[in-house]
């Protein structure tokens, strides 16, 4: 194991074991290096690596702290990584969304408030029947993000936030080239919203699956 990897593992073990908790300040570099049996250079590299993936927060002039370790913070790294996807892997991202997002939508059926449902309805009304593709895609992202957030599962919400980026280009491409994409998307959004108002988890799940599968099916036919 490379010395930097070893240093990362040792800091990770301290956090997992509870020796370091969210918000804790790490000991001084010289003290921690001696405690872990590491060189200061390898410790420094490990801290730099762990700060990039939001495990540690290096505050100049103050010290290094363990972050909140909140799932949304930690999964920001996922969003960064998936931006490097190749076009031929968009289908794989859509397939993962087709598994996760309907489940989140079903979970939201019993948790989403009437006020949130009204807000989603207003958003659709303001969008109108003939929005631009750019406005439709922005609304689509916000529509699903709001519903997933209402599932009450922060990990699921963060995962889907990270996965939505790679599919945005596919959705814009579809909107520009497939004649009925706008009307179909609006219809599917209203169907999902109606199922949520009825607190019908399985119907909401089904419409969310149809919604994502239609993009996936269209993209598969064009590649």
CSV table of C-alpha atoms in Angstrom, one decimal:
chain,number,residue,atom,x,y,z
A,1,UNK,CA,0.0,0.0,0.0
A,2,UNK,CA,1.3,3.4,-0.9
A,3,UNK,CA,2.1,5.6,2.1
A,4,UNK,CA,-0.5,8.2,1.2
A,5,UNK,CA,-3.2,5.4,0.9
A,6,UNK,CA,-2.1,4.1,4.3
A,7,UNK,CA,-2.4,7.5,5.8
A,8,UNK,CA,-5.9,7.9,4.3
A,9,UNK,CA,-6.9,4.5,5.7
A,10,UNK,CA,-5.7,5.4,9.2
A,11,UNK,CA,-7.6,8.7,9.2
A,12,UNK,CA,-10.7,6.9,7.9
A,13,UNK,CA,-10.4,4.3,10.7
A,14,UNK,CA,-10.3,7.1,13.3
A,15,UNK,CA,-13.5,8.6,11.9
A,16,UNK,CA,-15.3,5.2,11.5
A,17,UNK,CA,-14.3,4.1,15.0
A,18,UNK,CA,-15.6,7.4,16.5
A,19,UNK,CA,-12.2,8.6,17.6
A,20,UNK,CA,-12.9,11.6,15.4
A,21,UNK,CA,-16.5,12.7,15.1
A,22,UNK,CA,-18.2,15.1,12.7
A,23,UNK,CA,-17.1,18.7,13.5
A,24,UNK,CA,-14.0,17.5,15.5
A,25,UNK,CA,-10.7,19.3,14.9
A,26,UNK,CA,-7.8,17.0,14.0
A,27,UNK,CA,-4.7,17.1,16.3
A,28,UNK,CA,-1.8,19.2,15.2
A,29,UNK,CA,0.0,17.8,12.2
A,30,UNK,CA,3.1,16.8,14.1
A,31,UNK,CA,1.1,15.1,16.8
A,32,UNK,CA,-1.2,13.2,14.5
A,33,UNK,CA,1.7,12.1,12.3
A,34,UNK,CA,3.5,10.7,15.4
A,35,UNK,CA,0.3,9.0,16.7
A,36,UNK,CA,-0.3,7.3,13.4
A,37,UNK,CA,3.3,6.5,12.6
A,38,UNK,CA,3.3,8.5,9.4
A,39,UNK,CA,5.5,11.1,7.9
A,40,UNK,CA,4.2,14.6,7.9
A,41,UNK,CA,4.3,14.6,4.1
A,42,UNK,CA,2.2,11.5,3.7
A,43,UNK,CA,-0.3,12.9,6.3
A,44,UNK,CA,-0.5,16.2,4.4
A,45,UNK,CA,-1.2,14.4,1.1
A,46,UNK,CA,-3.9,12.3,2.8
A,47,UNK,CA,-5.6,15.4,4.3
A,48,UNK,CA,-5.5,17.0,0.9
A,49,UNK,CA,-7.2,14.0,-0.7
A,50,UNK,CA,-9.8,13.7,2.0
A,51,UNK,CA,-10.6,17.3,1.7
A,52,UNK,CA,-11.3,16.9,-2.0
A,53,UNK,CA,-14.1,14.4,-1.3
A,54,UNK,CA,-15.5,16.5,1.6
A,55,UNK,CA,-14.4,14.3,4.5
A,56,UNK,CA,-12.1,16.9,5.9
A,57,UNK,CA,-12.3,20.7,5.9
A,58,UNK,CA,-9.0,22.5,5.9
A,59,UNK,CA,-9.4,26.0,7.3
A,60,UNK,CA,-6.4,28.2,6.7
A,61,UNK,CA,-5.1,29.6,10.0
A,62,UNK,CA,-7.5,27.5,12.0
A,63,UNK,CA,-6.9,23.9,11.5
A,64,UNK,CA,-8.4,20.8,9.9
A,65,UNK,CA,-11.8,19.6,10.8
A,66,UNK,CA,-14.0,16.6,10.1
A,67,UNK,CA,-16.9,17.8,8.0
A,68,UNK,CA,-20.6,17.2,9.0
A,69,UNK,CA,-20.3,13.9,6.9
A,70,UNK,CA,-23.8,14.8,5.7
A,71,UNK,CA,-24.8,12.5,2.8
A,72,UNK,CA,-25.5,15.5,0.5
A,73,UNK,CA,-22.0,16.9,1.2
A,74,UNK,CA,-20.3,13.6,0.7
A,75,UNK,CA,-22.1,12.7,-2.5
A,76,UNK,CA,-21.1,16.0,-4.1
A,77,UNK,CA,-18.1,14.0,-5.3
A,78,UNK,CA,-20.5,11.8,-7.3
A,79,UNK,CA,-21.8,14.7,-9.3
A,80,UNK,CA,-18.2,15.8,-10.1
A,81,UNK,CA,-17.2,12.3,-11.2
A,82,UNK,CA,-20.3,11.6,-13.4
A,83,UNK,CA,-19.6,14.8,-15.4
A,84,UNK,CA,-16.8,12.8,-17.0
A,85,UNK,CA,-19.2,10.3,-18.5
A,86,UNK,CA,-19.0,9.3,-22.1
A,87,UNK,CA,-22.0,9.8,-24.4
A,88,UNK,CA,-22.4,6.0,-24.7
A,89,UNK,CA,-22.9,5.7,-20.9
A,90,UNK,CA,-25.9,8.0,-20.7
A,91,UNK,CA,-28.1,5.0,-21.1
A,92,UNK,CA,-26.5,3.4,-18.0
A,93,UNK,CA,-27.2,6.6,-15.9
A,94,UNK,CA,-30.8,6.6,-17.1
A,95,UNK,CA,-31.2,2.9,-16.2
A,96,UNK,CA,-30.0,3.7,-12.6
A,97,UNK,CA,-32.5,6.6,-12.5
A,98,UNK,CA,-35.2,4.4,-13.7
A,99,UNK,CA,-34.6,2.1,-10.7
A,100,UNK,CA,-34.2,4.8,-8.0
A,101,UNK,CA,-36.4,7.7,-9.0
A,102,UNK,CA,-39.7,5.8,-9.1
A,103,UNK,CA,-39.0,4.4,-5.7
A,104,UNK,CA,-38.3,7.9,-4.3
A,105,UNK,CA,-41.5,9.1,-6.0
A,106,UNK,CA,-43.5,6.3,-4.4
A,107,UNK,CA,-42.0,7.2,-1.0
A,108,UNK,CA,-42.9,10.8,-1.5
A,109,UNK,CA,-46.6,10.0,-1.9
A,110,UNK,CA,-47.2,9.6,1.8
A,111,UNK,CA,-44.9,12.4,2.9
A,112,UNK,CA,-45.2,15.3,0.4
A,113,UNK,CA,-47.3,18.2,1.9
A,114,UNK,CA,-50.4,19.8,0.2
A,115,UNK,CA,-48.4,23.0,0.1
A,116,UNK,CA,-45.6,21.3,-1.8
A,117,UNK,CA,-48.1,19.8,-4.2
A,118,UNK,CA,-49.7,23.2,-4.8
A,119,UNK,CA,-46.2,24.6,-5.5
A,120,UNK,CA,-45.6,21.9,-8.1
A,121,UNK,CA,-49.0,22.6,-9.7
A,122,UNK,CA,-48.2,26.3,-9.9
A,123,UNK,CA,-44.8,25.6,-11.4
A,124,UNK,CA,-46.5,23.5,-14.2
A,125,UNK,CA,-49.1,26.2,-14.7
A,126,UNK,CA,-46.5,28.9,-15.1
A,127,UNK,CA,-44.6,26.8,-17.6
A,128,UNK,CA,-47.6,26.8,-19.9
A,129,UNK,CA,-48.4,24.4,-22.7
A,130,UNK,CA,-45.6,25.4,-25.1
A,131,UNK,CA,-42.4,26.1,-23.2
A,132,UNK,CA,-38.9,26.3,-24.7
A,133,UNK,CA,-36.9,23.2,-24.4
A,134,UNK,CA,-34.5,24.9,-22.0
A,135,UNK,CA,-37.3,26.0,-19.8
A,136,UNK,CA,-38.9,22.5,-19.9
A,137,UNK,CA,-35.6,20.8,-18.9
A,138,UNK,CA,-35.0,23.3,-16.1
A,139,UNK,CA,-38.6,22.7,-14.8
A,140,UNK,CA,-38.2,19.0,-15.2
A,141,UNK,CA,-35.1,19.0,-13.0
A,142,UNK,CA,-36.8,21.1,-10.3
A,143,UNK,CA,-40.0,19.1,-10.5
A,144,UNK,CA,-38.3,15.7,-9.8
A,145,UNK,CA,-35.8,17.2,-7.3
A,146,UNK,CA,-38.7,18.6,-5.2
A,147,UNK,CA,-40.5,15.2,-5.3
A,148,UNK,CA,-37.4,13.2,-4.4
A,149,UNK,CA,-36.6,15.6,-1.6
A,150,UNK,CA,-40.0,14.9,-0.2
A,151,UNK,CA,-39.2,11.2,0.0
A,152,UNK,CA,-37.4,12.0,3.3
A,153,UNK,CA,-34.3,10.0,2.3
A,154,UNK,CA,-31.3,12.3,2.1
A,155,UNK,CA,-29.0,9.7,0.6
A,156,UNK,CA,-31.5,8.9,-2.2
A,157,UNK,CA,-32.0,12.6,-2.8
A,158,UNK,CA,-28.2,13.2,-3.1
A,159,UNK,CA,-27.7,10.2,-5.4
A,160,UNK,CA,-30.4,11.3,-7.8
A,161,UNK,CA,-29.1,14.9,-7.8
A,162,UNK,CA,-25.7,13.5,-8.8
A,163,UNK,CA,-27.2,11.3,-11.5
A,164,UNK,CA,-29.4,13.9,-13.1
A,165,UNK,CA,-26.6,15.9,-14.7
A,166,UNK,CA,-25.5,13.4,-17.3
A,167,UNK,CA,-29.1,13.0,-18.6
A,168,UNK,CA,-29.7,16.7,-19.1
A,169,UNK,CA,-28.1,16.8,-22.5
A,170,UNK,CA,-30.1,13.8,-23.6
A,171,UNK,CA,-33.3,15.5,-22.5
A,172,UNK,CA,-32.5,18.7,-24.4
A,173,UNK,CA,-31.5,16.7,-27.5
A,174,UNK,CA,-34.8,14.8,-27.2
A,175,UNK,CA,-36.8,18.0,-26.9
A,176,UNK,CA,-35.1,19.5,-30.0
A,177,UNK,CA,-35.6,16.4,-32.2
A,178,UNK,CA,-38.7,14.6,-31.1
A,179,UNK,CA,-41.9,16.4,-32.0
A,180,UNK,CA,-44.2,15.3,-29.1
A,181,UNK,CA,-41.5,15.4,-26.4
A,182,UNK,CA,-42.8,18.6,-24.8
A,183,UNK,CA,-46.4,17.6,-24.6
A,184,UNK,CA,-45.6,14.1,-23.4
A,185,UNK,CA,-43.4,15.4,-20.7
A,186,UNK,CA,-46.0,17.8,-19.5
A,187,UNK,CA,-48.7,15.1,-19.5
A,188,UNK,CA,-46.4,12.7,-17.6
A,189,UNK,CA,-45.6,15.4,-15.0
A,190,UNK,CA,-49.3,16.1,-14.4
A,191,UNK,CA,-50.0,12.4,-14.1
A,192,UNK,CA,-47.3,12.0,-11.5
A,193,UNK,CA,-48.7,15.0,-9.6
A,194,UNK,CA,-52.3,13.7,-9.7
A,195,UNK,CA,-51.1,10.3,-8.3
A,196,UNK,CA,-49.2,12.1,-5.5
A,197,UNK,CA,-52.4,14.2,-4.7
A,198,UNK,CA,-54.3,10.9,-4.4
A,199,UNK,CA,-51.5,9.5,-2.2
A,200,UNK,CA,-51.3,6.6,-4.6
A,201,UNK,CA,-47.7,5.4,-4.3
A,202,UNK,CA,-47.9,2.7,-6.9
A,203,UNK,CA,-49.5,4.8,-9.6
A,204,UNK,CA,-46.9,7.6,-8.8
A,205,UNK,CA,-44.2,4.9,-9.1
A,206,UNK,CA,-45.6,3.7,-12.4
A,207,UNK,CA,-45.8,7.1,-14.0
A,208,UNK,CA,-42.3,8.0,-12.9
A,209,UNK,CA,-41.0,4.8,-14.5
A,210,UNK,CA,-42.9,5.6,-17.7
A,211,UNK,CA,-41.5,9.1,-17.7
A,212,UNK,CA,-37.8,8.0,-17.4
A,213,UNK,CA,-38.3,5.0,-19.7
A,214,UNK,CA,-39.6,7.1,-22.5
A,215,UNK,CA,-36.4,9.2,-22.6
A,216,UNK,CA,-34.4,6.0,-22.3
A,217,UNK,CA,-36.3,4.3,-25.1
A,218,UNK,CA,-36.0,7.2,-27.4
A,219,UNK,CA,-32.3,7.7,-26.8
A,220,UNK,CA,-31.6,3.9,-27.3
A,221,UNK,CA,-33.3,4.2,-30.7
A,222,UNK,CA,-31.1,7.1,-31.8
A,223,UNK,CA,-27.7,5.7,-30.8
